[in-house]
XYZ file of C-alpha atoms in Angstrom:
586
model
C -9.232 29.642 49.121
C -8.794 27.479 45.354
C -9.321 29.855 42.250
C -12.477 28.857 39.821
C -8.815 28.934 36.652
C -7.406 26.127 38.927
C -10.026 24.105 39.099
C -10.210 21.205 37.113
C -12.850 20.765 34.445
C -14.212 17.563 33.169
C -15.599 18.759 30.126
C -16.948 15.683 28.851
C -19.433 14.679 31.449
C -22.991 15.030 30.192
C -26.308 16.116 32.627
C -29.571 14.604 32.226
C -31.409 18.061 32.914
C -31.256 21.758 31.373
C -31.806 22.613 35.477
C -28.601 21.458 36.448
C -26.030 24.071 37.634
C -22.433 23.451 38.062
C -21.142 22.258 40.966
C -18.120 22.417 43.038
C -17.690 18.585 43.775
C -16.643 17.309 47.123
C -13.382 16.825 45.199
C -12.966 19.747 44.211
C -13.879 19.158 40.294
C -15.533 21.897 38.147
C -19.064 20.187 36.708
C -20.315 21.240 33.785
C -22.858 20.118 32.667
C -22.837 20.286 28.653
C -26.909 20.352 27.826
C -28.573 22.232 25.354
C -27.390 25.791 24.468
C -26.731 26.766 27.703
C -23.222 26.021 27.883
C -22.388 24.989 24.428
C -19.216 24.280 23.231
C -17.454 27.720 22.383
C -17.116 28.513 18.587
C -13.540 27.152 16.980
C -11.050 30.273 17.450
C -10.411 31.530 14.363
C -6.579 31.817 16.138
C -6.816 28.418 15.892
C -8.330 28.635 12.075
C -5.540 30.726 11.361
C -2.503 28.708 12.500
C -3.500 25.663 10.874
C -4.832 27.281 8.052
C -2.537 30.174 6.901
C 0.100 27.537 8.516
C 0.858 23.820 7.441
C -2.413 23.558 4.938
C -1.968 26.487 3.092
C -1.810 24.449 -0.112
C -5.241 23.223 -0.711
C -7.736 22.092 -3.676
C -9.722 23.636 -1.489
C -10.127 28.296 -1.150
C -9.527 29.166 2.805
C -12.645 29.613 3.143
C -13.860 26.358 2.489
C -11.302 24.756 4.859
C -12.504 27.123 7.371
C -15.946 25.049 6.810
C -14.382 21.669 7.107
C -12.907 22.908 10.314
C -15.342 24.672 11.475
C -18.119 21.326 10.912
C -15.259 18.956 12.603
C -15.290 21.435 15.182
C -18.768 21.441 15.636
C -19.470 17.628 14.997
C -16.656 16.630 17.875
C -19.232 18.636 20.388
C -20.320 14.830 22.011
C -16.712 13.324 22.352
C -14.691 15.909 23.340
C -12.446 15.450 26.005
C -12.350 12.098 24.842
C -9.107 10.200 23.675
C -9.051 8.033 21.116
C -6.007 5.185 19.557
C -5.561 4.606 16.094
C -2.644 2.226 14.619
C -0.725 2.245 11.591
C 2.406 0.512 9.603
C 6.209 2.856 8.883
C 5.642 5.256 6.367
C 6.192 8.565 6.352
C 3.361 9.712 5.233
C 2.140 7.747 8.306
C 4.465 9.918 10.400
C 2.945 12.704 9.356
C -0.550 12.077 10.646
C 0.992 11.168 13.714
C 3.228 14.346 14.164
C 1.403 16.824 12.415
C -2.710 15.766 12.177
C -2.523 14.200 15.025
C -2.371 17.770 17.388
C -4.377 20.122 13.847
C -7.407 17.541 15.159
C -6.841 18.121 19.037
C -6.408 21.754 18.675
C -10.065 21.250 16.389
C -12.042 18.935 18.202
C -10.556 18.599 21.906
C -10.026 14.718 21.259
C -6.375 14.075 21.986
C -5.444 11.254 18.751
C -2.780 8.218 20.660
C -1.159 6.937 16.994
C 0.826 4.390 17.310
C 3.215 3.677 14.439
C 3.974 -0.329 13.827
C 5.797 -2.709 11.127
C 2.902 -4.330 8.961
C 3.014 -8.184 10.168
C 2.477 -6.148 13.909
C -0.438 -4.183 12.862
C -1.896 -7.273 10.883
C -1.826 -9.321 14.341
C -2.863 -6.209 16.143
C -5.913 -6.014 13.737
C -6.808 -9.997 14.415
C -6.581 -10.328 17.863
C -9.005 -8.068 18.479
C -11.283 -9.544 16.577
C -10.982 -12.812 17.935
C -11.069 -11.778 21.115
C -13.738 -8.589 21.277
C -11.704 -6.910 23.125
C -11.551 -2.845 22.487
C -7.822 -2.084 22.079
C -7.925 0.072 19.307
C -10.602 2.580 18.019
C -9.333 2.647 14.288
C -6.707 0.809 12.173
C -4.640 1.849 9.118
C -4.961 -1.530 7.526
C -4.031 -2.770 3.938
C -7.025 -3.456 1.206
C -5.287 -6.623 0.975
C -7.617 -7.639 4.276
C -10.513 -6.672 1.538
C -11.240 -10.365 1.072
C -11.813 -11.338 5.623
C -13.580 -8.322 6.410
C -16.591 -8.856 4.200
C -16.675 -12.717 5.074
C -15.930 -11.604 8.751
C -18.885 -9.746 9.916
C -16.086 -7.722 12.648
C -15.930 -4.880 9.770
C -17.848 -1.917 9.872
C -19.442 -1.450 5.687
C -18.800 2.016 5.577
C -20.640 3.221 2.560
C -23.528 1.866 5.549
C -21.962 3.232 8.362
C -22.375 6.950 6.779
C -25.627 6.896 5.144
C -26.796 4.352 9.090
C -24.624 5.612 12.514
C -22.455 7.479 10.910
C -24.707 9.851 9.547
C -23.645 12.636 11.903
C -20.593 12.275 11.724
C -19.843 11.569 8.404
C -18.212 15.078 6.471
C -20.337 16.191 3.877
C -17.630 17.237 1.399
C -16.061 13.627 2.674
C -16.534 13.169 -1.401
C -16.071 9.381 -1.985
C -16.116 9.886 -5.446
C -12.719 11.617 -5.438
C -10.630 8.122 -4.489
C -8.635 7.058 -6.542
C -8.131 3.723 -5.174
C -12.338 3.199 -3.400
C -12.149 -0.057 -5.757
C -9.885 -1.762 -4.119
C -11.834 -1.461 -0.360
C -15.175 -2.248 -2.694
C -16.490 -6.182 -1.288
C -18.242 -8.271 -4.125
C -21.521 -7.535 -1.944
C -21.390 -3.512 -3.509
C -19.886 -2.383 -0.204
C -16.979 -0.113 1.052
C -15.574 -2.166 3.946
C -12.287 0.679 3.768
C -11.754 4.256 3.775
C -7.896 4.448 1.589
C -5.520 6.133 3.367
C -2.462 6.310 1.581
C -1.164 4.617 -1.454
C 2.123 3.545 -3.233
C 3.045 1.433 -6.222
C 5.575 -0.485 -7.134
C 6.733 0.526 -10.237
C 10.331 0.112 -12.602
C 13.171 2.195 -11.272
C 16.203 3.233 -13.004
C 19.041 5.401 -13.211
C 17.834 7.895 -15.912
C 20.995 9.755 -16.895
C 23.045 6.402 -16.854
C 20.689 4.599 -19.428
C 21.221 7.860 -21.395
C 25.033 7.991 -21.368
C 26.523 7.823 -25.253
C 29.228 4.891 -24.185
C 27.481 2.710 -21.895
C 23.831 2.731 -24.832
C 26.936 2.182 -27.661
C 28.215 -0.607 -25.557
C 25.258 -2.703 -24.172
C 23.921 -2.078 -28.165
C 26.787 -4.332 -28.943
C 27.026 -6.516 -26.571
C 23.085 -7.405 -26.263
C 22.039 -6.479 -29.720
C 19.517 -3.772 -29.139
C 19.011 0.126 -27.579
C 19.531 0.501 -23.880
C 16.258 1.268 -22.584
C 13.504 1.080 -20.298
C 13.024 -2.646 -19.933
C 9.375 -4.221 -21.524
C 10.122 -7.953 -20.171
C 11.985 -9.767 -17.976
C 15.171 -10.761 -20.541
C 15.938 -7.535 -21.092
C 16.070 -6.772 -17.386
C 18.063 -9.640 -16.453
C 20.496 -8.237 -19.555
C 20.456 -4.886 -18.378
C 21.457 -6.245 -14.802
C 23.912 -8.074 -16.436
C 25.433 -5.513 -17.756
C 26.034 -3.254 -14.930
C 26.803 -5.484 -12.304
C 29.171 -8.173 -14.685
C 30.713 -5.768 -17.756
C 30.307 -2.068 -15.921
C 31.202 -3.260 -12.907
C 32.418 1.221 -11.744
C 31.167 4.300 -12.746
C 32.417 7.758 -10.814
C 34.807 5.539 -8.587
C 32.352 3.380 -7.090
C 30.991 -0.407 -7.843
C 27.727 -0.293 -9.079
C 24.819 -3.219 -9.882
C 22.082 -4.164 -12.214
C 19.985 -5.166 -9.656
C 18.060 -4.236 -6.346
C 15.837 -6.867 -4.195
C 15.351 -8.069 -0.279
C 15.244 -11.609 1.075
C 15.795 -11.730 4.500
C 13.580 -14.322 6.368
C 11.025 -11.666 7.751
C 7.255 -11.502 6.829
C 8.925 -8.462 3.927
C 9.691 -11.564 1.927
C 6.539 -12.642 1.969
C 4.765 -9.048 1.018
C 7.919 -8.505 -1.853
C 5.947 -12.185 -3.392
C 2.606 -11.832 -2.851
C 2.076 -7.869 -3.824
C 1.657 -9.379 -7.338
C 5.157 -11.150 -8.246
C 3.782 -14.159 -9.937
C 1.431 -12.093 -11.839
C 3.356 -10.152 -12.890
C 5.554 -13.011 -14.645
C 2.267 -13.848 -16.253
C 1.245 -17.455 -13.391
C -3.105 -15.565 -12.883
C -6.129 -15.289 -15.526
C -6.784 -11.678 -17.207
C -8.590 -9.520 -15.509
C -8.668 -6.464 -13.322
C -8.293 -5.796 -10.209
C -7.647 -8.893 -9.949
C -7.290 -12.082 -12.685
C -10.388 -14.476 -12.574
C -11.406 -17.354 -12.468
C -7.501 -17.531 -11.013
C -5.869 -14.809 -8.988
C -2.836 -13.285 -8.274
C -1.644 -15.193 -4.828
C -2.575 -18.725 -7.604
C -6.177 -18.991 -6.144
C -8.970 -20.077 -8.015
C -12.135 -19.256 -6.978
C -15.954 -20.062 -8.114
C -18.395 -17.099 -8.582
C -17.330 -15.377 -4.846
C -16.238 -19.183 -3.529
C -11.974 -20.442 -3.349
C -11.343 -23.346 -4.386
C -7.531 -24.017 -4.131
C -3.911 -23.098 -4.943
C -2.574 -26.200 -6.092
C -2.463 -26.606 -9.866
C -4.376 -30.028 -8.734
C -7.380 -28.642 -7.445
C -7.566 -25.529 -10.518
C -4.371 -23.409 -8.654
C -1.765 -21.805 -9.801
C -0.034 -21.369 -6.655
C 2.712 -24.310 -8.678
C 2.098 -23.738 -12.247
C 4.795 -23.194 -14.908
C 4.788 -19.416 -14.210
C 5.380 -19.463 -10.742
C 7.991 -21.653 -10.879
C 9.426 -19.011 -13.447
C 8.962 -16.722 -10.946
C 10.129 -17.504 -7.695
C 13.300 -18.900 -9.567
C 14.212 -15.364 -11.408
C 13.984 -13.964 -7.637
C 16.488 -16.341 -6.392
C 18.761 -16.446 -9.880
C 19.007 -11.964 -9.346
C 20.575 -12.015 -6.406
C 23.836 -12.256 -7.967
C 23.757 -9.251 -10.164
C 22.691 -7.221 -6.380
C 24.812 -6.243 -3.481
C 26.101 -8.765 -1.643
C 24.178 -7.757 1.372
C 20.378 -8.130 -0.021
C 19.891 -10.890 0.434
C 19.780 -10.191 4.420
C 18.177 -7.418 3.697
C 13.996 -6.619 5.371
C 11.828 -4.294 2.710
C 12.722 -1.410 4.795
C 16.571 -2.017 5.040
C 16.818 -1.991 0.959
C 14.230 0.890 0.310
C 17.474 3.365 1.467
C 19.996 1.449 -1.113
C 18.916 3.497 -4.515
C 20.303 6.242 -2.617
C 23.523 5.815 -2.324
C 24.135 5.521 -6.379
C 25.221 2.097 -6.564
C 22.067 0.588 -8.498
C 21.288 0.947 -12.121
C 17.830 -0.394 -11.480
C 15.567 -2.382 -9.369
C 12.617 -4.119 -10.518
C 10.801 -3.903 -7.771
C 10.428 -0.812 -5.919
C 7.689 0.749 -3.952
C 6.609 4.612 -4.488
C 6.719 4.795 -0.631
C 10.779 5.513 -1.347
C 10.184 8.838 -3.560
C 10.038 11.199 -1.084
C 13.920 9.326 0.343
C 14.667 8.953 -2.735
C 14.349 13.130 -3.640
C 16.484 14.453 -0.926
C 18.933 17.400 -1.151
C 22.651 15.804 -1.195
C 21.588 12.339 -2.751
C 23.909 11.257 -4.768
C 20.553 10.793 -7.244
C 19.954 13.943 -7.434
C 21.029 16.829 -10.000
C 21.813 20.724 -8.316
C 18.457 21.851 -9.056
C 16.792 18.661 -6.535
C 15.961 17.114 -10.387
C 16.044 13.200 -10.518
C 19.076 11.754 -12.060
C 15.956 8.750 -11.590
C 12.862 7.940 -13.274
C 10.140 5.783 -12.677
C 8.510 4.067 -15.442
C 6.266 0.479 -15.867
C 7.430 -2.445 -14.453
C 8.967 -5.122 -16.969
C 6.502 -8.515 -17.450
C 7.253 -12.407 -17.465
C 6.799 -14.799 -20.225
C 3.610 -15.663 -19.430
C 1.645 -12.283 -18.925
C -0.870 -11.229 -21.456
C -2.133 -8.786 -22.026
C -5.316 -6.964 -19.975
C -3.622 -8.896 -16.434
C -2.745 -6.305 -13.587
C 0.612 -5.165 -14.511
C 1.982 -4.685 -10.504
C 0.647 -4.231 -7.017
C -0.478 -1.280 -5.827
C -0.292 -0.924 -1.541
C -4.181 0.619 -0.581
C -3.372 1.756 3.396
C -7.002 2.171 4.648
C -9.084 2.789 7.298
C -10.917 0.041 9.276
C -13.551 0.232 12.005
C -14.834 -2.966 13.341
C -17.843 -3.764 15.144
C -16.889 -4.378 18.926
C -15.821 -0.663 19.148
C -17.581 0.628 21.094
C -20.103 3.393 18.895
C -18.971 6.535 20.373
C -15.455 5.748 20.341
C -16.021 4.481 17.057
C -17.563 7.908 16.082
C -14.857 9.826 17.832
C -12.238 7.528 15.705
C -13.895 7.899 12.089
C -13.768 11.878 12.085
C -10.287 11.843 13.300
C -9.874 9.282 10.156
C -11.968 11.759 7.711
C -9.708 14.487 9.409
C -6.870 12.512 8.043
C -7.932 12.339 4.084
C -10.392 16.116 4.195
C -9.409 17.776 1.433
C -8.261 20.472 3.932
C -5.034 18.591 4.072
C -4.677 15.500 1.768
C -2.915 18.128 -0.452
C -0.446 18.603 1.756
C -0.107 14.612 3.090
C 0.743 13.997 -0.520
C 3.457 16.253 -0.595
C 4.869 14.915 2.528
C 4.453 11.267 2.109
C 4.073 10.676 -2.022
C 1.428 8.501 -1.260
C -2.210 10.250 -3.188
C -5.336 9.226 -2.509
C -7.552 11.841 -3.921
C -7.853 12.651 -7.854
C -8.656 16.282 -7.174
C -4.678 16.543 -5.200
C -3.323 14.951 -8.530
C -4.608 16.524 -10.385
C -4.070 19.838 -9.076
C -1.883 22.463 -10.008
C 0.701 21.884 -7.108
C 1.631 18.597 -8.361
C 1.908 19.644 -11.626
C 4.864 22.288 -10.363
C 6.809 19.456 -8.471
C 6.097 16.794 -11.436
C 9.190 17.232 -12.835
C 11.021 16.525 -9.452
C 9.509 12.851 -8.839
C 10.850 11.783 -11.755
C 7.281 10.179 -13.138
C 5.303 9.670 -10.271
C 2.643 12.255 -11.281
C 2.359 10.853 -14.508
C 1.616 7.728 -13.216
C -0.977 9.304 -11.200
C -2.695 10.593 -13.237
C -3.291 7.596 -15.740
C -4.958 5.057 -16.319
C -2.280 2.077 -15.466
C -3.214 3.459 -11.526
C -5.922 0.972 -12.372
C -4.119 -1.646 -13.665
C -1.695 -1.612 -10.785
C -4.250 -3.278 -8.092
C -3.535 -4.044 -4.595
C -4.467 -8.477 -3.284
C -8.421 -8.790 -4.050
C -11.295 -10.515 -2.430
C -10.097 -14.059 -3.626
C -7.951 -14.464 -0.660
C -10.560 -15.125 2.615
C -8.163 -14.633 5.418
C -5.190 -12.405 4.600
C -3.851 -12.586 8.524
C -4.151 -16.326 8.662
C -2.286 -17.502 4.862
C -0.080 -14.546 4.658
C 3.265 -16.136 6.124
C 2.911 -18.973 4.308
C 4.940 -17.463 1.830
C 8.096 -16.604 3.668
C 8.544 -19.293 5.446
C 8.165 -21.117 2.132
C 10.120 -18.719 -0.216
C 12.553 -18.514 2.218
C 13.405 -22.662 1.839
C 13.808 -21.791 -2.108
C 16.089 -17.748 -1.471
C 18.134 -19.954 1.004
C 19.133 -22.862 -1.650
C 17.521 -24.816 1.178
C 14.777 -27.203 -1.435
C 14.634 -26.490 -5.267
C 12.042 -24.043 -6.530
C 9.737 -26.273 -7.790
C 9.658 -28.507 -4.825
C 9.571 -25.384 -2.698
C 6.419 -24.166 -4.639
C 4.100 -27.445 -4.573
C 4.610 -27.433 -0.983
C 3.199 -23.941 -0.411
C 0.821 -25.010 -2.650
C -0.045 -27.945 -0.917
C -0.349 -25.355 2.258
C -1.954 -22.923 1.017
C -5.015 -25.910 0.427
C -4.955 -26.815 3.807
C -5.244 -23.107 4.624
C -8.042 -21.910 3.224
C -9.931 -25.418 4.222
C -8.944 -24.756 7.187
C -10.842 -20.819 6.578
C -14.022 -22.707 5.479
C -14.385 -25.089 8.549
C -13.981 -21.755 10.680
C -15.754 -19.799 8.993
C -18.536 -21.333 7.147
C -20.835 -18.679 5.225
C -21.512 -18.035 1.166
C -18.287 -17.358 0.278
C -16.202 -19.747 2.395
C -13.926 -21.321 0.920
C -14.419 -24.919 -0.559
C -12.008 -26.953 -2.384
C -11.869 -28.893 -5.478
C -11.233 -32.101 -5.804
C -7.861 -33.150 -6.960
C -7.967 -33.682 -10.932
C -4.045 -34.228 -12.952
C -1.945 -31.765 -13.391
C -2.491 -32.359 -17.412
C -5.892 -31.296 -16.995
C -5.565 -28.571 -15.651
C -3.161 -27.779 -17.506
C -4.682 -28.021 -20.543
C -7.896 -26.454 -19.798
C -8.335 -22.347 -20.870
C -6.566 -19.724 -18.853
C -4.279 -20.513 -15.807
C -3.078 -23.004 -14.520
C -1.010 -22.311 -18.042
C 1.564 -25.244 -19.495
C 5.117 -24.071 -20.009
C 6.060 -22.546 -23.128
C 9.842 -20.203 -23.724
C 10.284 -18.293 -20.779
C 13.596 -16.327 -22.804
C 12.346 -14.423 -25.117
C 14.027 -12.077 -27.034
C 14.348 -8.718 -25.041
C 12.610 -5.479 -25.680
C 13.192 -2.020 -24.612
C 11.399 1.053 -25.302
C 12.774 4.773 -24.429
C 11.062 6.901 -21.389
C 8.951 8.998 -23.452
C 7.311 5.550 -25.227
C 6.955 3.775 -21.685
C 5.101 6.300 -20.390
C 3.038 5.818 -22.630
C 2.375 2.208 -21.798
C 0.334 3.951 -18.390
C -2.254 5.689 -21.054
């Protein structure tokens, strides 16, 4: 006879009447009728609470009692979904590996909901999201995708507005201590309609990275002063960056018995080449208009908007994608590869990330802080014996067309995104997992692992103060006002998934030398105009694109703001000490 202990239990089956008792079915399955309080789910065990709170999540801005209360809330809220398996997907960074390997297990222990957390490349992630929207087939129950897609999300009608959801259908499964105002990137995920469409899960900026120890060497400082007539330090503008790149690659050449380079980048024909440019490189050059988080009326993609309606990217339509400033930005990107390792032009974003750890790179103008965790590993030639870094991160130098009041760089804000075509119960279960990964119970530990902070309370914690000397300026950046000036792609881009592939398709031609930069950018601007027009026709609406009629370049270049006429692209180089440079962040 089969023992009761060996009988499988379908604990997620719900009955209609409290009078129904457990029954042994012909198949030998025990059906537990989860009705009323008669067979309520067991209380979260103290063993489970202790395992996670006294171990993995022993660091938190909450007290242990407050953490235990959050876990108890998740356990209770998950009762209707216990035994369910949900599917989520995110891009490949350390933070998401931690979620997939550790947080998903913790969530299952606490809630009884199993999570299959898939990790994939960013380009594939965008394709998966777009495919689910277009087909209406629910494959994933939630996505962690960049806030760069906010322009498409609020226009499409396919994405759940979370600020509505937590007040309505998701009210019963919204964590009382979620504390939206604690999220530093919430303005990045808020659309022009005032609604929050995504919940920040991780953030990282592209900042200037350099060898602090080399820049402070007396012999190198004196040599740079003789050659260039000013101090070796953190470059304020692109002229200084270029001088420093030339200095290390052409004049220094070798340090400590190893060849060194004054610049690092990546340029393989790959989707990440597109992000390298669309992630505010043109804005750093000064192509667009003043405005935070994005330029108004011309943004960091060179797209002009009239109100909320995109009207063109080419100069002839009032945009700036083929303007003198944009051409200057791409020429510098291409030219500076001569100061980088020969392999750089054939590397992707991920492959290039570890190069600073070799100890052969003097500086990198465009370095994602998602790689801070890699660059702090003990034993690396860029880490001191006591664990402090030999490097620092500092404000990014800006190009000749940049003006005060413009965004200063790019910040990735990977954010939880729910689609309307996900069944309601699966969406509620996925929303619970999303909140768990950003809850105050776990967020500080996740920040320490991935170094991609999202909560002000974590950034300002004593734990981060103690960690700051090991992170080369990361904590100082996120504690400053600068975190609001390094911003993602904004809402002007009406369909990121459809328009973003244009970047790498065309920029690769310039990098390979197949076409002159000015011609490439003109072709890219025209292709972007065609793409905007197609989106406007396919997705009509109040904020859908409607192109301006073409006018002469001279008309728009003489008008105030972007597109800007050609100016002196080689002003004198200017540098600051590290201590002076980080004051800029405030």
